[in-house]
Coordinates of C-alpha atoms and ligand atoms in Angstrom, one line a residue:
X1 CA 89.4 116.8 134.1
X2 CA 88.7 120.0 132.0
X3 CA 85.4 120.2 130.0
X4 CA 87.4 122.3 127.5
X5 CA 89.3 120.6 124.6
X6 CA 91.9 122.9 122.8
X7 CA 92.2 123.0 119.3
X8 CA 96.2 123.2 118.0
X9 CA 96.1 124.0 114.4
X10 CA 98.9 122.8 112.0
X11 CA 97.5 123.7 108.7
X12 CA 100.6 126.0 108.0
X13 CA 102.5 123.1 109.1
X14 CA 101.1 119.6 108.8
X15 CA 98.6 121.2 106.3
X16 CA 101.9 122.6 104.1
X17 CA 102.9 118.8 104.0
X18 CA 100.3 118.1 101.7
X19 CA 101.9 117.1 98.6
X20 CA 102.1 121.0 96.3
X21 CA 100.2 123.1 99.1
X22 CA 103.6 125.1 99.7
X23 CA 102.5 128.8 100.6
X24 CA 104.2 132.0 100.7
X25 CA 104.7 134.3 104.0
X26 CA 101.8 136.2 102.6
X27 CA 99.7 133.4 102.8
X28 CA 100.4 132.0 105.9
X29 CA 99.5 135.6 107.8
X30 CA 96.4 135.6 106.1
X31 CA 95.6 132.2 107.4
X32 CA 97.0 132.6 110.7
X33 CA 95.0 136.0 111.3
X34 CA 91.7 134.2 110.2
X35 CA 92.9 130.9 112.2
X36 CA 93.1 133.7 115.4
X37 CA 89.6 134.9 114.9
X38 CA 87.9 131.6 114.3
X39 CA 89.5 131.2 118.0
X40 CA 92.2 128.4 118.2
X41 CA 94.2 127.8 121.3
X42 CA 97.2 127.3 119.3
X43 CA 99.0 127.4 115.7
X44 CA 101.7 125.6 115.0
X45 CA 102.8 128.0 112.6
X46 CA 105.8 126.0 111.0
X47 CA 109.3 124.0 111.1
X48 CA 111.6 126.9 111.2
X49 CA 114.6 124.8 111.2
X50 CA 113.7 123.7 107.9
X51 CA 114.4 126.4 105.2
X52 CA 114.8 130.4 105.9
X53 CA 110.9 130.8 104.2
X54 CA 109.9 128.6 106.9
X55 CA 111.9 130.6 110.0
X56 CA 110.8 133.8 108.4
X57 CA 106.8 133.1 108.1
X58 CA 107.0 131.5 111.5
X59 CA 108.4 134.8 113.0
X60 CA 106.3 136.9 111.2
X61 CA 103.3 135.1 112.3
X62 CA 105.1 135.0 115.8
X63 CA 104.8 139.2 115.8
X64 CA 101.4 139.6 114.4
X65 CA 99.0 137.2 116.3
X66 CA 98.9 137.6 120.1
X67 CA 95.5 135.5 121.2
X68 CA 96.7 132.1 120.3
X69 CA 100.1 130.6 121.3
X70 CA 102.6 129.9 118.2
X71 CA 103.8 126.5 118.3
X72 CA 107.2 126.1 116.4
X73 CA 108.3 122.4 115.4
X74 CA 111.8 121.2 115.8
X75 CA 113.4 117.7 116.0
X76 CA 115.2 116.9 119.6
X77 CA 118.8 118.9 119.0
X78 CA 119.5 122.1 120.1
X79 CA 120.5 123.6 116.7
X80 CA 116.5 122.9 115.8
X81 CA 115.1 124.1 119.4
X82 CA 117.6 127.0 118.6
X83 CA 115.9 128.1 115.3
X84 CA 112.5 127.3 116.5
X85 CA 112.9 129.6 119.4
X86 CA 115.0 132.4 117.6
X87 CA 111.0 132.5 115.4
X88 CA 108.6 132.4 118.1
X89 CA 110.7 134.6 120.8
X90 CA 108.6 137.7 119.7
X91 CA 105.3 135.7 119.9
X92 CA 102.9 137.0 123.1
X93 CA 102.5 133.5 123.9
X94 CA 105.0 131.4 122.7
X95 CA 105.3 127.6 122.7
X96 CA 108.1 125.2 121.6
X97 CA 106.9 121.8 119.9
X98 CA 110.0 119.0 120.1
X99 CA 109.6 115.6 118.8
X100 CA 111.1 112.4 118.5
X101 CA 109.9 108.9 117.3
X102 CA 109.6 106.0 119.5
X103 CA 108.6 103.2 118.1
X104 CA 111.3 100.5 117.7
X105 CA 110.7 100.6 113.7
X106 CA 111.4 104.4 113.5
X107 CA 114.5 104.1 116.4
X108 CA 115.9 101.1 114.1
X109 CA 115.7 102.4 110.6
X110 CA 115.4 106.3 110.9
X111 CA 117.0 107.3 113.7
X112 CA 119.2 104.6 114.2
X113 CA 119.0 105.1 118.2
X114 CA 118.4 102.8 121.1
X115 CA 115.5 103.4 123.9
X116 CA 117.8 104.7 126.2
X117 CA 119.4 107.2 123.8
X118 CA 115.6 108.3 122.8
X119 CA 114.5 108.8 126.6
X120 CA 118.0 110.4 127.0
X121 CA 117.6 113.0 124.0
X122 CA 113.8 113.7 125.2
X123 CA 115.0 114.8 128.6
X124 CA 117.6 117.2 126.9
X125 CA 115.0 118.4 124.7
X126 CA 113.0 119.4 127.2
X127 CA 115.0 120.3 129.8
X128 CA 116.9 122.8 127.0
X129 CA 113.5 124.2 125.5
X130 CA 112.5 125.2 129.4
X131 CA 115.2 127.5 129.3
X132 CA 113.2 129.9 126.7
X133 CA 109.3 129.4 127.8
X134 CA 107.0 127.4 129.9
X135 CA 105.2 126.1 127.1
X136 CA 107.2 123.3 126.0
X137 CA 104.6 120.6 123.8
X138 CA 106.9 117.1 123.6
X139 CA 105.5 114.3 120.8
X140 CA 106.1 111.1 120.2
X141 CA 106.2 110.0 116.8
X142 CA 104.4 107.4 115.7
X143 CA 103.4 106.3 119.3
X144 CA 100.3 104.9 118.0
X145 CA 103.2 101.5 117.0
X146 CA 105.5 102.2 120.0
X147 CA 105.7 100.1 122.8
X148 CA 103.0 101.1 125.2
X149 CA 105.3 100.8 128.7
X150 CA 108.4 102.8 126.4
X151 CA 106.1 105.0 125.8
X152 CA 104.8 106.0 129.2
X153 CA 108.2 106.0 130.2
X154 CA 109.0 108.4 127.5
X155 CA 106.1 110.6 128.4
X156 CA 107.1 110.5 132.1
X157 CA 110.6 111.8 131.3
X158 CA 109.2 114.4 129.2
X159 CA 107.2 115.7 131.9
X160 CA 109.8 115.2 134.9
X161 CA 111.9 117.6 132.6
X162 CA 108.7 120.1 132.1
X163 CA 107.0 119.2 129.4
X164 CA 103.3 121.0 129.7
X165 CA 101.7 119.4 127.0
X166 CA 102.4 115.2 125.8
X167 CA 100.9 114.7 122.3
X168 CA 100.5 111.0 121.4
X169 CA 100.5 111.1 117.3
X170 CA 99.2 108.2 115.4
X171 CA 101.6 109.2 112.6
X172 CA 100.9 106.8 109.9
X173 CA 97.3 106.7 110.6
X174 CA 97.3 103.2 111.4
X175 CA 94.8 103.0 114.5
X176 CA 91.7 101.9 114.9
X177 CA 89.2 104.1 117.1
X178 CA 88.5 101.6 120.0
X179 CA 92.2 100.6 120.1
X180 CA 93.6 104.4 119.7
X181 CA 91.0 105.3 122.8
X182 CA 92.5 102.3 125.1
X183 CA 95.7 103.4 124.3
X184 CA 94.8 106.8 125.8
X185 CA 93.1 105.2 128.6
X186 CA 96.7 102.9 129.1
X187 CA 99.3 106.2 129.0
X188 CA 96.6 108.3 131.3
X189 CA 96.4 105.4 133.8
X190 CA 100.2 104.2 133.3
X191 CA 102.2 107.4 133.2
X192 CA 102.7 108.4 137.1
X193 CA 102.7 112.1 136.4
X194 CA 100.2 112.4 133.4
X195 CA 97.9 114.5 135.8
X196 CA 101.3 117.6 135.4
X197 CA 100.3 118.0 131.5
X198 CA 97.6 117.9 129.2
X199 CA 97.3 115.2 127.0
X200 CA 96.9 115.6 123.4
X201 CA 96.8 113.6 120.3
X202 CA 97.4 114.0 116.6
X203 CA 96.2 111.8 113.8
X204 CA 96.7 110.8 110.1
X205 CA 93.6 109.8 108.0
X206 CA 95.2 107.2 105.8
X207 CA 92.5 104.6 107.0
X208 CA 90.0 107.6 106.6
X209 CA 89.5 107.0 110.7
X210 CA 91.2 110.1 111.7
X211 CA 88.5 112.1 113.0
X212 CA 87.0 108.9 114.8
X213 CA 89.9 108.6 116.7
X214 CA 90.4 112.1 117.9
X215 CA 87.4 111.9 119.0
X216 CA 87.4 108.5 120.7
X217 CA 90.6 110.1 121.9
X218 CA 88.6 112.7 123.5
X219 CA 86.0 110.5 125.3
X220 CA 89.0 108.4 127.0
X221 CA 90.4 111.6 128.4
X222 CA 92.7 113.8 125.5
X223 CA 92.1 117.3 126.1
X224 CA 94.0 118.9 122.7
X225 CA 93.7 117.6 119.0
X226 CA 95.9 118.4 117.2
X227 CA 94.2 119.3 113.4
X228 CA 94.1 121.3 110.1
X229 CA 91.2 123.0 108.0
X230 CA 89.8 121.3 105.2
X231 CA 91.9 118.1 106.9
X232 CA 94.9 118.9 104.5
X233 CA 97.8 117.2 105.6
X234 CA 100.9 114.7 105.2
X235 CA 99.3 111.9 102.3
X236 CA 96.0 110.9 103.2
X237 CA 95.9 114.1 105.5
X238 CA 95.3 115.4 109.2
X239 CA 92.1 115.5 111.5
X240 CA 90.1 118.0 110.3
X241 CA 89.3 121.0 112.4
X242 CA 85.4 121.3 111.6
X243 CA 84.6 117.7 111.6
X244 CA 85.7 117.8 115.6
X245 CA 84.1 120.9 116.1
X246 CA 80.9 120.1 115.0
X247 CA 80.9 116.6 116.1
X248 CA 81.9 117.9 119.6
X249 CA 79.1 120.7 119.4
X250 CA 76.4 118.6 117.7
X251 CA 76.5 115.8 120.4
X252 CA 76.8 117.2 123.7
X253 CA 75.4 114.5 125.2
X254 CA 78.5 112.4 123.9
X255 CA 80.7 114.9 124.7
X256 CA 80.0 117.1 127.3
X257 CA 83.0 119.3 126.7
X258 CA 83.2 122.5 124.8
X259 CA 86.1 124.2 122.3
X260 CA 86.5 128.2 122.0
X261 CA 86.2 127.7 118.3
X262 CA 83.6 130.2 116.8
X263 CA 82.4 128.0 114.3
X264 CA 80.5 130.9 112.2
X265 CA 84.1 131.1 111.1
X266 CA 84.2 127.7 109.7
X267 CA 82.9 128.0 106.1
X268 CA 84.8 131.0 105.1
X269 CA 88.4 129.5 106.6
X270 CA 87.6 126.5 104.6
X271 CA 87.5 128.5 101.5
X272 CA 90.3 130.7 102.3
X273 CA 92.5 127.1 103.1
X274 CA 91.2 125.9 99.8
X275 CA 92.0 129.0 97.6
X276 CA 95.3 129.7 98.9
X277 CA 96.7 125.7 98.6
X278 CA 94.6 124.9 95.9
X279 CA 93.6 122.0 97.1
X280 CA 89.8 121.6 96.2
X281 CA 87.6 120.6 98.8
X282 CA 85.8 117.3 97.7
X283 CA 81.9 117.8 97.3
X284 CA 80.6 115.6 99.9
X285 CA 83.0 116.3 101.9
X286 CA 81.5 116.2 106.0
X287 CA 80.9 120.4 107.3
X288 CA 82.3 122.3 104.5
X289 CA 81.9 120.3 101.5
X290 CA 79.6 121.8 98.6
X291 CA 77.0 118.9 98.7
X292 CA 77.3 119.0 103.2
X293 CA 73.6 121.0 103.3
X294 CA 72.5 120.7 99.7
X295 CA 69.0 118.1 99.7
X296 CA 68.8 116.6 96.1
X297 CA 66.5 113.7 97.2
X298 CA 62.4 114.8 96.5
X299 CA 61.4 113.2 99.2
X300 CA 64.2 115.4 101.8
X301 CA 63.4 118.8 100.2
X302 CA 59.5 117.9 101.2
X303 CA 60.6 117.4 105.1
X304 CA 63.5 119.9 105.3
X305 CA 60.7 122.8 104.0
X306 CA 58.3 121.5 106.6
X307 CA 61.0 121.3 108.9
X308 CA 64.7 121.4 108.6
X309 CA 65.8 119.2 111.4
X310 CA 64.2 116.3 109.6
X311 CA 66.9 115.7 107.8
X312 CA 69.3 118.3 109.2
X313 CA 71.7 117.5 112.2
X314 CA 73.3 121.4 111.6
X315 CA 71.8 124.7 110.7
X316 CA 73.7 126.0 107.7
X317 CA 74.2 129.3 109.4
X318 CA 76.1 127.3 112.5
X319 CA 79.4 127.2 110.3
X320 CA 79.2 130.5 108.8
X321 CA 76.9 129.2 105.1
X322 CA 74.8 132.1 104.9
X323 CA 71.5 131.4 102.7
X324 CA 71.2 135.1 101.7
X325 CA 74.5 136.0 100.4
X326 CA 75.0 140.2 99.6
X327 CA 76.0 140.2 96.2
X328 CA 77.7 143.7 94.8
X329 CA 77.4 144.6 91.5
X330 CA 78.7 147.3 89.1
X331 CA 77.0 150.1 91.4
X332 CA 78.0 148.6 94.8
X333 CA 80.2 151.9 95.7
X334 CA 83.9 151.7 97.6
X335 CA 81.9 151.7 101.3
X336 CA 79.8 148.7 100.4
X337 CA 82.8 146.5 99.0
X338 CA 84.9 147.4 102.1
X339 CA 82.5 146.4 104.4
X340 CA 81.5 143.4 102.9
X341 CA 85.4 142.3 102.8
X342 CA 85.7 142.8 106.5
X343 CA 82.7 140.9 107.2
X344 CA 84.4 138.2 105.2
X345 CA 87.1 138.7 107.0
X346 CA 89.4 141.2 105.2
X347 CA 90.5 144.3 106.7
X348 CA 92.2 145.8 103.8
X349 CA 94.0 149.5 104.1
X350 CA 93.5 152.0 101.5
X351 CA 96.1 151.4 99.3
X352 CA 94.6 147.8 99.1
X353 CA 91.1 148.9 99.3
X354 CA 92.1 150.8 96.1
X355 CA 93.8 148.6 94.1
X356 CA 90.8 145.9 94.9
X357 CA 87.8 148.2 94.1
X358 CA 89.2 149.3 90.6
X359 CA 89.7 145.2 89.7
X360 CA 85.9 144.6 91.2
X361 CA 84.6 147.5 89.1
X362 CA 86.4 145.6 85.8
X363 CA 84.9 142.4 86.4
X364 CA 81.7 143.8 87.5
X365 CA 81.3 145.5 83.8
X366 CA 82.0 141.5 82.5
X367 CA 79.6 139.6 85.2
X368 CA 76.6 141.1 86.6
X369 CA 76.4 139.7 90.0
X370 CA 79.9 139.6 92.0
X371 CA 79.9 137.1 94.7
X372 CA 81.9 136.1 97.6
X373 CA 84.3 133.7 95.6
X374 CA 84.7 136.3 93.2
X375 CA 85.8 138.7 95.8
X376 CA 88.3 136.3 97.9
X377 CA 90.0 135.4 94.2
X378 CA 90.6 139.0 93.5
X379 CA 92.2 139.8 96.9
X380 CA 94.2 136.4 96.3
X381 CA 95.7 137.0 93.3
X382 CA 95.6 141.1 94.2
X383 CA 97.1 141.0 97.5
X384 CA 98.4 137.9 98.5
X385 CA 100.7 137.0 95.4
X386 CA 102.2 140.2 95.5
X387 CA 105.9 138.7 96.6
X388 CA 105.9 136.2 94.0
X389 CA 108.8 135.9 91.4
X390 CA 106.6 135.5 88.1
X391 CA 104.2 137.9 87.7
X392 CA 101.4 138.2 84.5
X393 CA 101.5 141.5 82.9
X394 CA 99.6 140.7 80.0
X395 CA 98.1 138.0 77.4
X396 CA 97.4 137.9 74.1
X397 CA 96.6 135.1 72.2
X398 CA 95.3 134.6 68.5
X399 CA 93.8 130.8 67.5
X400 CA 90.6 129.4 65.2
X401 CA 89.8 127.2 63.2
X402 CA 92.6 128.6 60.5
X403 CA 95.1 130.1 62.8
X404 CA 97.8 128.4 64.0
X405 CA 97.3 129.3 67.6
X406 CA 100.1 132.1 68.7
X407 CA 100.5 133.9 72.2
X408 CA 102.2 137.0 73.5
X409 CA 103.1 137.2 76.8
X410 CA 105.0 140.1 79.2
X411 CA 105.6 139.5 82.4
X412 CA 107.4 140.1 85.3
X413 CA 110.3 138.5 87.2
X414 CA 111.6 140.0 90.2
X415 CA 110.1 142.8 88.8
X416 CA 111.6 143.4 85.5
X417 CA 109.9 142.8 82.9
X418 CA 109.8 140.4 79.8
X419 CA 108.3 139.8 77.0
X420 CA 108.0 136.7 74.5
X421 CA 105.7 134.7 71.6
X422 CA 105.3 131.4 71.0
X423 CA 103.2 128.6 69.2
X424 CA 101.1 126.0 70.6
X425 CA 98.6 123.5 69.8
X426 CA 96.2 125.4 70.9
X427 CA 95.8 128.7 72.7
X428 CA 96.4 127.6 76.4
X429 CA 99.7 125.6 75.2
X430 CA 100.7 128.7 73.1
X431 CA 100.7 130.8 76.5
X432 CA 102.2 128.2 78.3
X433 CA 105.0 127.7 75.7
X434 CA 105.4 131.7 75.9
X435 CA 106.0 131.5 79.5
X436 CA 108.0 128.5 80.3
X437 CA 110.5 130.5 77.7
X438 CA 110.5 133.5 79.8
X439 CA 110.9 131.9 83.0
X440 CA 113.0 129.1 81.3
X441 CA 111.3 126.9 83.4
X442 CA 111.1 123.0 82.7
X443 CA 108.2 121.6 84.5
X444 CA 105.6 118.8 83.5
X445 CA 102.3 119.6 84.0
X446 CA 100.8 116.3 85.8
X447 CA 96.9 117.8 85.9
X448 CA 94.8 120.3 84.1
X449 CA 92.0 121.4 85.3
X450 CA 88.8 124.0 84.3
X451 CA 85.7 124.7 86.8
X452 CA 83.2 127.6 87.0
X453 CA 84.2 129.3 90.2
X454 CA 80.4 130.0 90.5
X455 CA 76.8 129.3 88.9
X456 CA 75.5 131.1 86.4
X457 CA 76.8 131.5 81.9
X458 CA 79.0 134.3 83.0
X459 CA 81.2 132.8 86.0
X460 CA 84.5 133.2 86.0
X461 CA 86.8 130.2 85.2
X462 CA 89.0 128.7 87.5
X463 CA 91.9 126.7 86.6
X464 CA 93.9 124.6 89.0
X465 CA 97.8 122.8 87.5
X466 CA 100.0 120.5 89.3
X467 CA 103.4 120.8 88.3
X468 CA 106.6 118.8 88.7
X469 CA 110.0 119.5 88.2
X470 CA 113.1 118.1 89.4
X471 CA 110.7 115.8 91.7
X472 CA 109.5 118.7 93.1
X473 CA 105.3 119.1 93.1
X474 CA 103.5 122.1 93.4
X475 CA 99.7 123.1 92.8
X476 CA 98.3 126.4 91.0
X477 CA 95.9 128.2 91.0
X478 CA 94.1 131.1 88.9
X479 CA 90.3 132.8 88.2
X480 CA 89.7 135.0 85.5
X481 CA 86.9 135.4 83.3
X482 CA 88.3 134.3 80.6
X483 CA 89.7 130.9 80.8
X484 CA 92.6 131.0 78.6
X485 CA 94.2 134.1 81.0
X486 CA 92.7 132.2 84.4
X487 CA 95.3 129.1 82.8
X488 CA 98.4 131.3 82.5
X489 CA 97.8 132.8 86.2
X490 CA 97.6 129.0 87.6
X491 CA 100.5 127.8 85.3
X492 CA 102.2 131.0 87.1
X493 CA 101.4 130.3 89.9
X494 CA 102.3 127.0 90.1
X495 CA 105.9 127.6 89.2
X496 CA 106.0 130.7 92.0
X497 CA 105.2 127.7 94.4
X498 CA 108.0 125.6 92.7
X499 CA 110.2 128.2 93.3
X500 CA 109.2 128.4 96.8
X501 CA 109.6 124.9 97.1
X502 CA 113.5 124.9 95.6
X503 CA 114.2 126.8 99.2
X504 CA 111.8 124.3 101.2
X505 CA 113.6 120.6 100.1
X506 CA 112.1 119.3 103.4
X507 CA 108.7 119.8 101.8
X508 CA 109.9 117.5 98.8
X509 CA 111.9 114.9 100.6
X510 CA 110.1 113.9 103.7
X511 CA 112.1 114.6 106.5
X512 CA 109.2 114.1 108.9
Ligands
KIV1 O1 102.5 113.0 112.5 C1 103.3 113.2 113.3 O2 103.8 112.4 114.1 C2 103.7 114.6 113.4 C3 104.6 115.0 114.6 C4 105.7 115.8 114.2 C5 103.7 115.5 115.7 O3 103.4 115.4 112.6
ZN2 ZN1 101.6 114.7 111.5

């Protein structure tokens, strides 16, 4: 058996599932480029079948990366392995990802298909999906509830017709580690040609136990998990990527198996994940949470001083939390700033270089230290959002304790620009009143919230919304320095990702 477990990353997938994580094309390369570096086998880079945003970022991601293989989803019918393959033809490594459920509660009320029918529209899937690559990943949906001899038989028609990888997904997130790793144990020992493909499983965390069965999976013999960053994902979420990682690397002597993740990579994917979704990571959450290394006890600061491996099982510096951050300032030149962003990751060209350095020199003149975060929101909102619909132009807003609070807004949609005033209770409603006129957008705003980005009286503000319209949910994000403009940008940003989300119904309606 091999010693090397491979990592298959569905952020931009299973990760986009998340209830308002939708993201652009934009936002997917950037993640898939970064996802490449921090070294995973493979991304599952989306359901192309799904909506025309979804083909198109698959395929684009399909031309840039060449180290990994791309993974496209599709359901068993041709149409679907059709549109998956028409995305990930151009990829240098290509891989088609097919599923069907097999458990008699999904056959009975979703599929509304016998056993026979379901081993019968595996084989096709399979056999079809050989005809465009070798690669062919077949899972079966919530086979953590199916029949355990249906679902060795499944997996043994899959592979008779090719299949080089079987996933087993506990979908609903319903198993229990010691039971999830027999199960593995049963299908390795019980499916007469398991030894033709590699076995791999993918789990839900809605019992929080999705980690501790990946990796129970892996002691009883699973050689891929299947995970996101951050552990965004469908509900309660996916496995998350560092948690296995750095289980895996921290016990060897548990696991003596390896990944080709470089986990130096770890902390500033996380971030990236986090910035571009919006979804905040929780403060104690394991690896990359904000509390994971902080000591706040007395009595831990005394022994990690004498000796960090008192009380710490990682060294910071393992994931990529670097103690002595570089901060730039309003002298940092157009040399320093570019190097820095490549060591974070961002290889920007000129033009972007350009257009970055003159907003770093402008907040630099409001904040004296500029730090990492600072940097990765500026490329955010200056790079990445660059295709969105609804763009800021500019805010003005007058409010005290006389003034009935007014706002002026321009912006610009589809690049024409617009310009409107209107009242609110106060100055963050005024803007928002000002710009759900101009985009004549109806959406409630379900949360509001204000954070510093970082420490220190003269942070910048960040501002995350989640909005909901026409049962559609979607999550923005914005940084500025001063609150009331961060607001707008996050209340913008949100209703870009609604609109994203009218051509992506799949994301809304649960077809999975
Ligand atoms: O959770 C699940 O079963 C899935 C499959 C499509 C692999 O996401
Ligand atoms: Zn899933």
């Amino acid at each position: 058996m091999s010693d090397i477990v491979k990592i298959f990353d569905t952020t931009l997938r299973d990760g986009e599932q998340s209830p308002g994580a939708s993201m652009n094309t934009a936002e997917k390369l950037r993640i898939a480029t970064q996802l490449e570096k921090l070294g995973v086998d493979v991304i599952e880079a989306g359901f192309p079948a799904a909506s025309e945003g979804d083909f198109e970022a698959v395929s684009q991601i399909a031309k840039k990366i060449t180290n990994c293989e791309i993974a496209g989803l599709c359901r068993t019918s041709k149409n679907d392995i059709d549109r998956a393959w028409a995305a990930i033809s151009h990829a240098a490594k290509p891989r088609i990802h097919t599923f069907i459920a097999t458990s008699d509660i999904h056959m009975k009320y979703k599929l509304n298909m016998g056993r026979e029918e379901v081993i019968r529209a595996t084989i096709e899937a399979v056999t079809y999906s050989k005809n465009f690559t070798d690669s062919v990943e077949f899972s079966a949906e919530d086979g953590s509830r199916s029949d355990r001899d249906f679902l060795c038989q499944v997996f043994e028609a899959a592979i008779s017709a090719g299949a080089t990888t079987i996933n087993l997904p506990d979908t609903v997130g319903y198993a229990i580690p010691h039971e999830f790793a027999e199960l593995v144990k049963y299908v390795i020992k019980n499916t007469s040609n398991i030894n033709k493909a590699l076995l791999s499983v993918h789990c839900h965390n809605d019992l929080g136990l999705a980690t501790a069965n990946t990796l129970a999976a892996i002691a009883a013999g699973a050689r891929q998990a299947e995970v996101t960053i951050n552990g965004i994902g469908e509900r309660a979420g996916n496995t998350s990527m560092e948690e296995v990682v750095m289980a895996l690397k921290t016990r060897p002597n548990f696991f003596p198996m390896t990944t080709n993740i470089d986990s130096t990579k770890i902390f500033p994917i996380s971030r990236l994940v986090s910035m571009i979704t919006g979804i905040i990571v929780q403060p104690n959450k394991a690896i990359v949470g904000a509390n994971a290394f902080a000591h706040e006890a007395g009595i831990h600061q005394d022994g990690v001083l004498k000796n960090p491996m008192t009380y710490e099982i990682m060294q910071p510096e393992t994931i990529g939390l670097s103690s002595n951050k570089l901060i730039l300032g309003k002298h940092s030149g157009r040399h320093a700033l570019k190097s820095h962003l490549k060591e974070m990751g961002y290889d920007l060209s000129d033009e972007e270089l350009n257009l970055i350095f003159s907003k770093f020199k402008e907040l630099a003149d409001k904040k004296k230290h500029v730090l990492d975060e600072d940097l990765e929101a500026l490329v955010n909102e200056g790079i990445l959002r660059t295709t969105d619909i609804f763009r800021l132009e500019y805010l003005h807003v007058s409010s005290g304790t006389t003034v009935r609070p007014i706002a002026g807004v321009t912006m610009k949609i589809n690049g024409r620009p617009v310009d409107g005033t209107a009242y609110g209770n106060g100055p963050i409603d005024a803007a928002f009143n000002a710009i759900a006129e101009l985009t004549r957008t109806k959406s409630d705003m379900l949360r509001f919230s204000v954070s510093a980005l970082t420490g220190g009286t003269d942070a910048q503000g960040e501002v995350t919304v989640r909005l909901r319209e026409n049962g559609l949910v979607a999550l923005g994000r914005g940084v500025d320095a001063d609150i009331i403009t961060a607001s707008a940008k996050a209340y913008i940003n949100g209703l870009n990702r609604l609109e994203y989300l009218k051509e992506k119904p799949y994301l809304a309606s649960e077809v999975l």
